Amino acid sequence: VTAPVPRPRGLSVRAKLALSYAGFLIVAGVALFAVGFLLLRFVPDGSIIIPGGGLAPNRGDLLEVFIRYAWWAMGLLLAFGLIGGWILAGLVLRPLGRITAAAAAARDGRLDHRAALPGPGNELTDLADTLDAMLDRVEQTLAEERRFAANASHELRTPHAIMRTMVEVAQADPEGRDVDVLLQRIGTTNDRAIATTESLLALARIGRGGTLETESFDLAELVAAVVNEASADASARGIRIDSWLTPTPVTANRQLLGQLITNLLGNALVHNGPDTSASGSGDSAGSRWVRVSVTTNAGMPELLIANSGAVLDPAVVATLTEPFVRGAGRTRAAAASGGAEHTGSGLGLAIVASIVRAHSGRLEVVARPDGGLQVRVVLGR
């Protein structure tokens, strides 16, 4: 970071305010004395004889006395203005010192320091509150970025470490290694690293904000297309997808909503398990299913995706939208895919939450009492 160029020091704000106060007093004194001079014009200039004897002071006498004391009064006004203005300016600018101290602490890396000005609202307290709110936002953002970077480095290191271990084991036993199995496992682990990287990039793009490009389309058609693409994977896993799609026009970013639906449906398929209850919906105990519906709720487009599975802890479910958080027991063996265990990057719902925020929507993730998860997305525009 380029250091700021030092500025030549000038008069402080306190000194300027003190000089301003003194200047206003001098101007007011001059105006008052000018009025006095105007009034003295009505005093005769010659000798004034008072009936009964004696002389009264004339204009010249009064002007001499008036000018003499006027200079003394102007000097006192100047001294009073400077001293009183210096004290008054110090009292007025004292809160500004706390604001400057908070800003300087933030500049030096101490983001936990706040101005926290007491008292009723005014321009300085508004400035202090704005600075404190900005520091809160910056501190929270930096904390999230540090945690994100730490978790991301761990997530990206894991698949590479696995591949290196597999290669070292194969090199240590040239006669007993199975090249085809080794290549398959390396490919699977590499796919996991690619998926994690793509998720990281998607989450970073969404987090940068900016203007969201939108268009009008039917949400039900987009959901139907994603469900159709996932049907083969669902069939291979032995999972039934039931959908109730009502035509619902939306104005949103089609690409981001497509990724949102893909992530939610992918999570519902991967983190799925037998339904442990025989509900009245016609499902038999032990079946695996995903339900997808698109409706309009209070004029807002609503997407609901629920899936069967193990009973989840509501406290854990409440954290699933944070990056790299996975629910306990949500890893399932992949069927019909060579038996490789599938583990997500833990970014699926985090990306969903970012997309929902970008569309001013609402995301609700709750654990189903009978097991599995239910995700409700209500779009705000």
mmCIF file of C-alpha atoms in Angstrom:
data_model
loop_
_atom_site.group_PDB
_atom_site.id
_atom_site.type_symbol
_atom_site.label_atom_id
_atom_site.label_comp_id
_atom_site.label_asym_id
_atom_site.label_seq_id
_atom_site.Cartn_x
_atom_site.Cartn_y
_atom_site.Cartn_z
ATOM 1 C CA VAL A 1 0.000 0.000 0.000
ATOM 2 C CA THR A 2 1.408 3.395 -0.995
ATOM 3 C CA ALA A 3 1.944 5.642 2.007
ATOM 4 C CA PRO A 4 0.109 8.976 1.845
ATOM 5 C CA VAL A 5 2.225 12.028 1.013
ATOM 6 C CA PRO A 6 2.748 14.111 4.177
ATOM 7 C CA ARG A 7 0.859 17.397 4.050
ATOM 8 C CA PRO A 8 2.269 20.658 5.368
ATOM 9 C CA ARG A 9 0.625 21.506 8.666
ATOM 10 C CA GLY A 10 -1.777 24.426 8.706
ATOM 11 C CA LEU A 11 -4.001 25.968 11.306
ATOM 12 C CA SER A 12 -6.001 23.457 13.291
ATOM 13 C CA VAL A 13 -9.777 23.427 13.090
ATOM 14 C CA ARG A 14 -9.871 24.501 16.710
ATOM 15 C CA ALA A 15 -7.710 27.550 15.972
ATOM 16 C CA LYS A 16 -9.800 28.432 12.941
ATOM 17 C CA LEU A 17 -12.998 28.207 14.974
ATOM 18 C CA ALA A 18 -11.477 30.359 17.753
ATOM 19 C CA LEU A 19 -10.430 32.985 15.205
ATOM 20 C CA SER A 20 -13.897 32.825 13.659
ATOM 21 C CA TYR A 21 -15.574 33.398 17.036
ATOM 22 C CA ALA A 22 -13.207 36.319 17.780
ATOM 23 C CA GLY A 23 -13.801 37.746 14.320
ATOM 24 C CA PHE A 24 -17.555 37.656 14.752
ATOM 25 C CA LEU A 25 -17.234 39.441 18.097
ATOM 26 C CA ILE A 26 -15.013 42.126 16.536
ATOM 27 C CA VAL A 27 -17.502 42.629 13.700
ATOM 28 C CA ALA A 28 -20.346 42.879 16.210
ATOM 29 C CA GLY A 29 -18.312 45.376 18.291
ATOM 30 C CA VAL A 30 -17.505 47.502 15.256
ATOM 31 C CA ALA A 31 -21.181 47.546 14.308
ATOM 32 C CA LEU A 32 -22.115 48.586 17.847
ATOM 33 C CA PHE A 33 -19.540 51.351 17.909
ATOM 34 C CA ALA A 34 -20.672 52.534 14.482
ATOM 35 C CA VAL A 35 -24.167 52.925 15.897
ATOM 36 C CA GLY A 36 -22.629 54.910 18.754
ATOM 37 C CA PHE A 37 -20.867 57.239 16.328
ATOM 38 C CA LEU A 38 -24.129 57.749 14.453
ATOM 39 C CA LEU A 39 -25.922 58.658 17.659
ATOM 40 C CA LEU A 40 -23.199 61.152 18.607
ATOM 41 C CA ARG A 41 -23.943 63.064 15.425
ATOM 42 C CA PHE A 42 -27.068 64.397 17.120
ATOM 43 C CA VAL A 43 -25.017 65.960 19.928
ATOM 44 C CA PRO A 44 -24.178 69.664 19.288
ATOM 45 C CA ASP A 45 -20.552 70.393 18.533
ATOM 46 C CA GLY A 46 -20.401 73.757 20.306
ATOM 47 C CA SER A 47 -20.447 74.606 23.973
ATOM 48 C CA ILE A 48 -23.571 73.439 25.750
ATOM 49 C CA ILE A 49 -24.689 75.613 28.686
ATOM 50 C CA ILE A 50 -26.935 73.923 31.194
ATOM 51 C CA PRO A 51 -29.637 76.182 32.660
ATOM 52 C CA GLY A 52 -28.607 77.138 36.166
ATOM 53 C CA GLY A 53 -24.957 77.235 35.262
ATOM 54 C CA GLY A 54 -22.279 74.826 34.135
ATOM 55 C CA LEU A 55 -21.255 73.319 30.813
ATOM 56 C CA ALA A 56 -22.328 69.955 29.359
ATOM 57 C CA PRO A 57 -19.901 67.843 27.307
ATOM 58 C CA ASN A 58 -20.234 68.514 23.596
ATOM 59 C CA ARG A 59 -19.757 66.147 20.643
ATOM 60 C CA GLY A 60 -15.992 66.468 20.663
ATOM 61 C CA ASP A 61 -15.747 65.622 24.346
ATOM 62 C CA LEU A 62 -17.988 62.604 23.969
ATOM 63 C CA LEU A 63 -16.127 61.405 20.876
ATOM 64 C CA GLU A 64 -12.785 61.593 22.688
ATOM 65 C CA VAL A 65 -14.079 59.519 25.598
ATOM 66 C CA PHE A 66 -16.015 57.166 23.331
ATOM 67 C CA ILE A 67 -13.023 56.418 21.101
ATOM 68 C CA ARG A 68 -10.727 55.861 24.072
ATOM 69 C CA TYR A 69 -13.026 53.311 25.680
ATOM 70 C CA ALA A 70 -13.975 51.816 22.312
ATOM 71 C CA TRP A 71 -10.375 50.713 21.783
ATOM 72 C CA TRP A 72 -10.295 49.149 25.228
ATOM 73 C CA ALA A 73 -13.610 47.395 24.536
ATOM 74 C CA MET A 74 -12.352 46.109 21.168
ATOM 75 C CA GLY A 75 -9.252 44.704 22.815
ATOM 76 C CA LEU A 76 -11.338 42.970 25.472
ATOM 77 C CA LEU A 77 -13.701 41.572 22.834
ATOM 78 C CA LEU A 78 -10.722 40.226 20.864
ATOM 79 C CA ALA A 79 -9.202 38.566 23.947
ATOM 80 C CA PHE A 80 -12.571 37.197 25.054
ATOM 81 C CA GLY A 81 -13.290 35.903 21.553
ATOM 82 C CA LEU A 82 -9.951 34.139 21.239
ATOM 83 C CA ILE A 83 -9.908 32.595 24.714
ATOM 84 C CA GLY A 84 -13.613 31.781 24.836
ATOM 85 C CA GLY A 85 -13.591 30.579 21.239
ATOM 86 C CA TRP A 86 -10.621 28.294 21.933
ATOM 87 C CA ILE A 87 -12.377 26.731 24.921
ATOM 88 C CA LEU A 88 -15.729 26.462 23.141
ATOM 89 C CA ALA A 89 -14.160 24.971 20.003
ATOM 90 C CA GLY A 90 -12.377 22.387 22.160
ATOM 91 C CA LEU A 91 -15.667 21.329 23.729
ATOM 92 C CA VAL A 92 -17.399 21.121 20.354
ATOM 93 C CA LEU A 93 -14.565 19.172 18.688
ATOM 94 C CA ARG A 94 -13.910 16.766 21.547
ATOM 95 C CA PRO A 95 -16.138 14.038 19.999
ATOM 96 C CA LEU A 96 -14.181 14.431 16.760
ATOM 97 C CA GLY A 97 -11.083 13.280 18.638
ATOM 98 C CA ARG A 98 -12.797 9.988 19.530
ATOM 99 C CA ILE A 99 -13.837 9.511 15.911
ATOM 100 C CA THR A 100 -10.282 10.191 14.730
ATOM 101 C CA ALA A 101 -8.901 7.742 17.301
ATOM 102 C CA ALA A 102 -11.280 5.017 16.088
ATOM 103 C CA ALA A 103 -10.336 5.665 12.454
ATOM 104 C CA ALA A 104 -6.616 5.649 13.314
ATOM 105 C CA ALA A 105 -7.003 2.357 15.183
ATOM 106 C CA ALA A 106 -8.736 0.851 12.148
ATOM 107 C CA ARG A 107 -5.918 2.142 9.936
ATOM 108 C CA ASP A 108 -3.414 0.373 12.184
ATOM 109 C CA GLY A 109 -5.348 -2.886 11.996
ATOM 110 C CA ARG A 110 -7.370 -2.688 15.241
ATOM 111 C CA LEU A 111 -10.886 -3.230 13.954
ATOM 112 C CA ASP A 112 -12.324 -3.856 17.416
ATOM 113 C CA HIS A 113 -12.086 -0.190 18.467
ATOM 114 C CA ARG A 114 -15.244 1.946 18.148
ATOM 115 C CA ALA A 115 -15.985 5.635 18.608
ATOM 116 C CA ALA A 116 -19.248 4.904 20.486
ATOM 117 C CA LEU A 117 -20.217 8.531 21.025
ATOM 118 C CA PRO A 118 -22.798 9.041 23.798
ATOM 119 C CA GLY A 119 -25.509 11.665 23.880
ATOM 120 C CA PRO A 120 -28.363 12.738 21.601
ATOM 121 C CA GLY A 121 -28.093 12.582 17.845
ATOM 122 C CA ASN A 122 -26.310 15.306 15.885
ATOM 123 C CA GLU A 123 -23.932 15.585 12.950
ATOM 124 C CA LEU A 124 -20.961 14.230 14.909
ATOM 125 C CA THR A 125 -22.856 11.307 16.454
ATOM 126 C CA ASP A 126 -24.221 10.465 12.994
ATOM 127 C CA LEU A 127 -20.656 10.426 11.668
ATOM 128 C CA ALA A 128 -19.504 8.272 14.594
ATOM 129 C CA ASP A 129 -22.391 5.818 14.169
ATOM 130 C CA THR A 130 -21.679 5.550 10.445
ATOM 131 C CA LEU A 131 -18.004 4.876 11.137
ATOM 132 C CA ASP A 132 -18.851 2.250 13.778
ATOM 133 C CA ALA A 133 -21.277 0.530 11.399
ATOM 134 C CA MET A 134 -18.642 0.517 8.661
ATOM 135 C CA LEU A 135 -16.055 -0.957 11.036
ATOM 136 C CA ASP A 136 -18.549 -3.645 12.084
ATOM 137 C CA ARG A 137 -19.090 -4.540 8.438
ATOM 138 C CA VAL A 138 -15.364 -4.552 7.644
ATOM 139 C CA GLU A 139 -14.532 -6.647 10.717
ATOM 140 C CA GLN A 140 -17.230 -9.169 9.879
ATOM 141 C CA THR A 141 -16.166 -9.355 6.236
ATOM 142 C CA LEU A 142 -12.490 -9.859 7.105
ATOM 143 C CA ALA A 143 -13.374 -12.527 9.655
ATOM 144 C CA GLU A 144 -15.475 -14.358 7.066
ATOM 145 C CA GLU A 145 -12.703 -14.080 4.477
ATOM 146 C CA ARG A 146 -10.099 -15.431 6.890
ATOM 147 C CA ARG A 147 -12.328 -18.354 7.793
ATOM 148 C CA PHE A 148 -13.208 -18.888 4.144
ATOM 149 C CA ALA A 149 -9.551 -18.865 3.084
ATOM 150 C CA ALA A 150 -8.583 -21.284 5.857
ATOM 151 C CA ASN A 151 -11.387 -23.695 5.037
ATOM 152 C CA ALA A 152 -10.808 -23.369 1.306
ATOM 153 C CA SER A 153 -7.114 -24.172 1.643
ATOM 154 C CA HIS A 154 -8.020 -27.238 3.704
ATOM 155 C CA GLU A 155 -10.666 -28.395 1.232
ATOM 156 C CA LEU A 156 -8.362 -27.966 -1.765
ATOM 157 C CA ARG A 157 -5.407 -29.592 0.019
ATOM 158 C CA THR A 158 -7.326 -32.748 0.928
ATOM 159 C CA PRO A 159 -7.981 -34.169 -2.583
ATOM 160 C CA HIS A 160 -4.430 -33.400 -3.703
ATOM 161 C CA ALA A 161 -3.032 -35.117 -0.621
ATOM 162 C CA ILE A 162 -5.226 -38.149 -1.358
ATOM 163 C CA MET A 163 -3.964 -38.346 -4.949
ATOM 164 C CA ARG A 164 -0.360 -38.019 -3.814
ATOM 165 C CA THR A 165 -0.851 -40.812 -1.267
ATOM 166 C CA MET A 166 -2.368 -43.098 -3.902
ATOM 167 C CA VAL A 167 0.521 -42.433 -6.274
ATOM 168 C CA GLU A 168 3.118 -43.057 -3.530
ATOM 169 C CA VAL A 169 1.426 -46.328 -2.553
ATOM 170 C CA ALA A 170 1.358 -47.447 -6.182
ATOM 171 C CA GLN A 171 5.030 -46.536 -6.628
ATOM 172 C CA ALA A 172 5.968 -48.473 -3.492
ATOM 173 C CA ASP A 173 4.291 -51.659 -4.814
ATOM 174 C CA PRO A 174 4.758 -51.793 -8.607
ATOM 175 C CA GLU A 175 3.828 -55.490 -8.814
ATOM 176 C CA GLY A 176 0.618 -55.299 -6.773
ATOM 177 C CA ARG A 177 -0.895 -52.084 -8.110
ATOM 178 C CA ASP A 178 -3.991 -52.089 -10.280
ATOM 179 C CA VAL A 179 -3.532 -49.261 -12.790
ATOM 180 C CA ASP A 180 -7.185 -49.149 -13.829
ATOM 181 C CA VAL A 181 -8.428 -48.884 -10.241
ATOM 182 C CA LEU A 182 -5.724 -46.313 -9.468
ATOM 183 C CA LEU A 183 -6.685 -44.163 -12.453
ATOM 184 C CA GLN A 184 -10.363 -44.433 -11.549
ATOM 185 C CA ARG A 185 -9.717 -43.294 -7.976
ATOM 186 C CA ILE A 186 -7.440 -40.465 -9.108
ATOM 187 C CA GLY A 187 -10.090 -39.364 -11.586
ATOM 188 C CA THR A 188 -12.786 -39.409 -8.910
ATOM 189 C CA THR A 189 -10.629 -37.417 -6.505
ATOM 190 C CA ASN A 190 -9.701 -34.966 -9.249
ATOM 191 C CA ASP A 191 -13.383 -34.477 -10.066
ATOM 192 C CA ARG A 192 -13.947 -33.647 -6.424
ATOM 193 C CA ALA A 193 -11.157 -31.036 -6.541
ATOM 194 C CA ILE A 194 -12.615 -29.527 -9.711
ATOM 195 C CA ALA A 195 -16.098 -29.381 -8.186
ATOM 196 C CA THR A 196 -14.709 -27.702 -5.068
ATOM 197 C CA THR A 197 -12.813 -25.146 -7.171
ATOM 198 C CA GLU A 198 -15.876 -24.364 -9.285
ATOM 199 C CA SER A 199 -17.937 -23.933 -6.136
ATOM 200 C CA LEU A 200 -15.333 -21.573 -4.693
ATOM 201 C CA LEU A 201 -15.291 -19.498 -7.871
ATOM 202 C CA ALA A 202 -19.074 -19.366 -8.023
ATOM 203 C CA LEU A 203 -19.314 -18.280 -4.404
ATOM 204 C CA ALA A 204 -16.673 -15.587 -4.958
ATOM 205 C CA ARG A 205 -18.455 -14.243 -8.052
ATOM 206 C CA ILE A 206 -21.734 -13.988 -6.191
ATOM 207 C CA GLY A 207 -20.093 -12.389 -3.153
ATOM 208 C CA ARG A 208 -18.631 -9.548 -5.227
ATOM 209 C CA GLY A 209 -22.135 -8.182 -5.738
ATOM 210 C CA GLY A 210 -22.769 -5.634 -8.464
ATOM 211 C CA THR A 211 -25.698 -5.239 -10.825
ATOM 212 C CA LEU A 212 -27.649 -8.458 -11.312
ATOM 213 C CA GLU A 213 -28.646 -9.120 -14.925
ATOM 214 C CA THR A 214 -32.232 -10.363 -14.941
ATOM 215 C CA GLU A 215 -34.787 -11.597 -17.458
ATOM 216 C CA SER A 216 -38.374 -12.827 -17.340
ATOM 217 C CA PHE A 217 -38.994 -16.569 -17.643
ATOM 218 C CA ASP A 218 -41.066 -19.421 -16.213
ATOM 219 C CA LEU A 219 -39.527 -20.842 -13.044
ATOM 220 C CA ALA A 220 -41.440 -24.103 -13.482
ATOM 221 C CA GLU A 221 -39.851 -24.708 -16.900
ATOM 222 C CA LEU A 222 -36.359 -24.112 -15.500
ATOM 223 C CA VAL A 223 -37.015 -26.510 -12.597
ATOM 224 C CA ALA A 224 -38.424 -29.117 -14.985
ATOM 225 C CA ALA A 225 -35.265 -28.942 -17.118
ATOM 226 C CA VAL A 226 -32.993 -29.433 -14.093
ATOM 227 C CA VAL A 227 -35.155 -32.318 -12.800
ATOM 228 C CA ASN A 228 -34.997 -33.970 -16.233
ATOM 229 C CA GLU A 229 -31.183 -33.737 -16.221
ATOM 230 C CA ALA A 230 -31.004 -35.251 -12.739
ATOM 231 C CA SER A 231 -33.453 -38.079 -13.445
ATOM 232 C CA ALA A 232 -30.733 -40.486 -14.636
ATOM 233 C CA ASP A 233 -28.647 -39.924 -11.506
ATOM 234 C CA ALA A 234 -31.748 -40.336 -9.338
ATOM 235 C CA SER A 235 -32.673 -43.584 -11.088
ATOM 236 C CA ALA A 236 -29.145 -44.939 -10.622
ATOM 237 C CA ARG A 237 -29.362 -44.177 -6.923
ATOM 238 C CA GLY A 238 -32.801 -45.728 -6.603
ATOM 239 C CA ILE A 239 -34.430 -42.405 -5.712
ATOM 240 C CA ARG A 240 -37.880 -41.352 -6.935
ATOM 241 C CA ILE A 241 -38.409 -37.683 -7.869
ATOM 242 C CA ASP A 242 -41.947 -36.332 -7.520
ATOM 243 C CA SER A 243 -42.617 -32.870 -8.886
ATOM 244 C CA TRP A 244 -45.559 -30.471 -8.758
ATOM 245 C CA LEU A 245 -44.734 -27.543 -11.007
ATOM 246 C CA THR A 246 -47.171 -24.675 -11.423
ATOM 247 C CA PRO A 247 -46.303 -22.120 -14.153
ATOM 248 C CA THR A 248 -44.712 -19.243 -12.211
ATOM 249 C CA PRO A 249 -43.260 -16.221 -14.019
ATOM 250 C CA VAL A 250 -40.175 -14.683 -12.414
ATOM 251 C CA THR A 251 -37.745 -11.876 -13.208
ATOM 252 C CA ALA A 252 -34.322 -13.104 -12.162
ATOM 253 C CA ASN A 253 -30.930 -14.246 -13.361
ATOM 254 C CA ARG A 254 -31.579 -17.522 -15.183
ATOM 255 C CA GLN A 255 -28.015 -18.838 -14.823
ATOM 256 C CA LEU A 256 -27.860 -18.242 -11.073
ATOM 257 C CA LEU A 257 -31.309 -19.722 -10.474
ATOM 258 C CA GLY A 258 -30.333 -22.726 -12.571
ATOM 259 C CA GLN A 259 -27.292 -23.243 -10.337
ATOM 260 C CA LEU A 260 -29.467 -22.785 -7.247
ATOM 261 C CA ILE A 261 -31.887 -25.494 -8.388
ATOM 262 C CA THR A 262 -29.027 -27.789 -9.428
ATOM 263 C CA ASN A 263 -27.334 -27.435 -6.042
ATOM 264 C CA LEU A 264 -30.528 -28.057 -4.081
ATOM 265 C CA LEU A 265 -31.509 -31.058 -6.177
ATOM 266 C CA GLY A 266 -27.961 -32.419 -6.071
ATOM 267 C CA ASN A 267 -27.894 -32.158 -2.281
ATOM 268 C CA ALA A 268 -31.290 -33.863 -2.070
ATOM 269 C CA LEU A 269 -30.008 -36.778 -4.167
ATOM 270 C CA VAL A 270 -26.578 -37.142 -2.567
ATOM 271 C CA HIS A 271 -27.699 -36.724 1.054
ATOM 272 C CA ASN A 272 -30.602 -39.104 0.806
ATOM 273 C CA GLY A 273 -31.566 -42.207 2.704
ATOM 274 C CA PRO A 274 -34.479 -44.538 3.312
ATOM 275 C CA ASP A 275 -37.616 -42.957 4.760
ATOM 276 C CA THR A 276 -37.933 -44.468 8.238
ATOM 277 C CA SER A 277 -41.658 -43.750 8.556
ATOM 278 C CA ALA A 278 -44.673 -44.957 6.624
ATOM 279 C CA SER A 279 -46.476 -41.665 6.066
ATOM 280 C CA GLY A 280 -49.912 -41.170 4.710
ATOM 281 C CA SER A 281 -48.567 -39.908 1.387
ATOM 282 C CA GLY A 282 -48.362 -43.378 -0.066
ATOM 283 C CA ASP A 283 -44.652 -43.908 0.617
ATOM 284 C CA SER A 284 -43.633 -47.156 2.167
ATOM 285 C CA ALA A 285 -41.025 -47.266 4.903
ATOM 286 C CA GLY A 286 -37.539 -47.624 3.454
ATOM 287 C CA SER A 287 -38.208 -45.792 0.152
ATOM 288 C CA ARG A 288 -35.981 -42.959 -1.031
ATOM 289 C CA TRP A 289 -37.568 -39.908 -2.584
ATOM 290 C CA VAL A 290 -37.219 -36.233 -3.490
ATOM 291 C CA ARG A 291 -40.195 -33.893 -3.796
ATOM 292 C CA VAL A 292 -39.981 -30.700 -5.855
ATOM 293 C CA SER A 293 -42.731 -28.089 -6.104
ATOM 294 C CA VAL A 294 -43.043 -24.622 -7.640
ATOM 295 C CA THR A 295 -45.919 -22.409 -6.531
ATOM 296 C CA THR A 296 -46.771 -18.786 -5.807
ATOM 297 C CA ASN A 297 -46.975 -17.781 -2.143
ATOM 298 C CA ALA A 298 -48.492 -14.346 -1.370
ATOM 299 C CA GLY A 299 -47.553 -13.192 -4.854
ATOM 300 C CA MET A 300 -43.948 -14.391 -4.504
ATOM 301 C CA PRO A 301 -42.454 -17.319 -6.484
ATOM 302 C CA GLU A 302 -41.711 -20.227 -4.156
ATOM 303 C CA LEU A 303 -39.531 -23.301 -4.706
ATOM 304 C CA LEU A 304 -39.755 -26.201 -2.256
ATOM 305 C CA ILE A 305 -37.431 -29.222 -2.322
ATOM 306 C CA ALA A 306 -37.655 -31.967 0.304
ATOM 307 C CA ASN A 307 -35.906 -35.327 0.530
ATOM 308 C CA SER A 308 -35.956 -38.434 2.659
ATOM 309 C CA GLY A 309 -33.033 -39.387 4.854
ATOM 310 C CA ALA A 310 -31.751 -39.701 8.366
ATOM 311 C CA VAL A 311 -33.052 -37.500 11.176
ATOM 312 C CA LEU A 312 -30.872 -34.374 11.402
ATOM 313 C CA ASP A 313 -30.075 -32.184 14.361
ATOM 314 C CA PRO A 314 -31.885 -28.811 13.908
ATOM 315 C CA ALA A 315 -28.872 -27.025 15.413
ATOM 316 C CA VAL A 316 -26.636 -28.497 12.702
ATOM 317 C CA VAL A 317 -29.169 -27.733 9.967
ATOM 318 C CA ALA A 318 -29.160 -24.067 10.996
ATOM 319 C CA THR A 319 -25.450 -23.853 10.039
ATOM 320 C CA LEU A 320 -25.614 -25.693 6.708
ATOM 321 C CA THR A 321 -25.710 -22.446 4.680
ATOM 322 C CA GLU A 322 -22.220 -21.553 5.952
ATOM 323 C CA PRO A 323 -19.309 -22.530 3.679
ATOM 324 C CA PHE A 324 -17.858 -26.030 4.185
ATOM 325 C CA VAL A 325 -20.459 -27.090 6.774
ATOM 326 C CA ARG A 326 -21.901 -30.582 6.354
ATOM 327 C CA GLY A 327 -24.511 -32.346 8.409
ATOM 328 C CA ALA A 328 -23.386 -35.373 10.400
ATOM 329 C CA GLY A 329 -24.270 -38.619 8.740
ATOM 330 C CA ARG A 330 -25.068 -36.980 5.407
ATOM 331 C CA THR A 331 -22.413 -38.855 3.412
ATOM 332 C CA ARG A 332 -23.805 -41.676 1.362
ATOM 333 C CA ALA A 333 -22.189 -44.262 -0.829
ATOM 334 C CA ALA A 334 -22.823 -43.651 -4.486
ATOM 335 C CA ALA A 335 -24.728 -46.356 -6.216
ATOM 336 C CA ALA A 336 -23.909 -47.700 -9.614
ATOM 337 C CA SER A 337 -20.807 -45.557 -9.894
ATOM 338 C CA GLY A 338 -18.054 -47.896 -8.916
ATOM 339 C CA GLY A 339 -18.811 -47.708 -5.220
ATOM 340 C CA ALA A 340 -16.847 -44.514 -4.676
ATOM 341 C CA GLU A 341 -17.994 -42.554 -1.703
ATOM 342 C CA HIS A 342 -19.339 -39.122 -2.582
ATOM 343 C CA THR A 343 -18.559 -36.191 -0.381
ATOM 344 C CA GLY A 344 -19.624 -32.699 -1.357
ATOM 345 C CA SER A 345 -17.518 -29.605 -0.979
ATOM 346 C CA GLY A 346 -19.858 -28.221 1.673
ATOM 347 C CA LEU A 347 -20.477 -25.153 -0.494
ATOM 348 C CA GLY A 348 -23.776 -26.121 -2.131
ATOM 349 C CA LEU A 349 -26.115 -24.438 0.339
ATOM 350 C CA ALA A 350 -23.677 -21.558 0.864
ATOM 351 C CA ILE A 351 -23.936 -20.758 -2.841
ATOM 352 C CA VAL A 352 -27.710 -21.147 -2.667
ATOM 353 C CA ALA A 353 -27.848 -18.657 0.214
ATOM 354 C CA SER A 354 -25.728 -16.169 -1.769
ATOM 355 C CA ILE A 355 -27.968 -16.490 -4.845
ATOM 356 C CA VAL A 356 -31.084 -15.984 -2.732
ATOM 357 C CA ARG A 357 -29.567 -12.841 -1.163
ATOM 358 C CA ALA A 358 -28.679 -11.532 -4.624
ATOM 359 C CA HIS A 359 -32.371 -11.843 -5.565
ATOM 360 C CA SER A 360 -33.600 -10.236 -2.309
ATOM 361 C CA GLY A 361 -35.277 -13.520 -1.417
ATOM 362 C CA ARG A 362 -35.687 -15.706 1.640
ATOM 363 C CA LEU A 363 -34.147 -19.127 2.330
ATOM 364 C CA GLU A 364 -35.501 -21.578 4.893
ATOM 365 C CA VAL A 365 -33.657 -24.829 5.649
ATOM 366 C CA VAL A 366 -35.346 -27.098 8.184
ATOM 367 C CA ALA A 367 -34.940 -30.684 9.293
ATOM 368 C CA ARG A 368 -37.962 -32.906 8.631
ATOM 369 C CA PRO A 369 -39.281 -34.633 11.760
ATOM 370 C CA ASP A 370 -39.343 -37.968 9.894
ATOM 371 C CA GLY A 371 -35.816 -37.517 8.557
ATOM 372 C CA GLY A 372 -34.255 -35.681 5.672
ATOM 373 C CA LEU A 373 -34.245 -32.018 4.801
ATOM 374 C CA GLN A 374 -36.691 -29.446 3.481
ATOM 375 C CA VAL A 375 -35.508 -26.280 1.693
ATOM 376 C CA ARG A 376 -37.871 -23.429 0.831
ATOM 377 C CA VAL A 377 -36.794 -20.562 -1.444
ATOM 378 C CA VAL A 378 -39.017 -17.499 -1.798
ATOM 379 C CA LEU A 379 -37.756 -15.067 -4.411
ATOM 380 C CA GLY A 380 -38.066 -11.383 -3.722
ATOM 381 C CA ARG A 381 -38.121 -10.267 -7.349
#
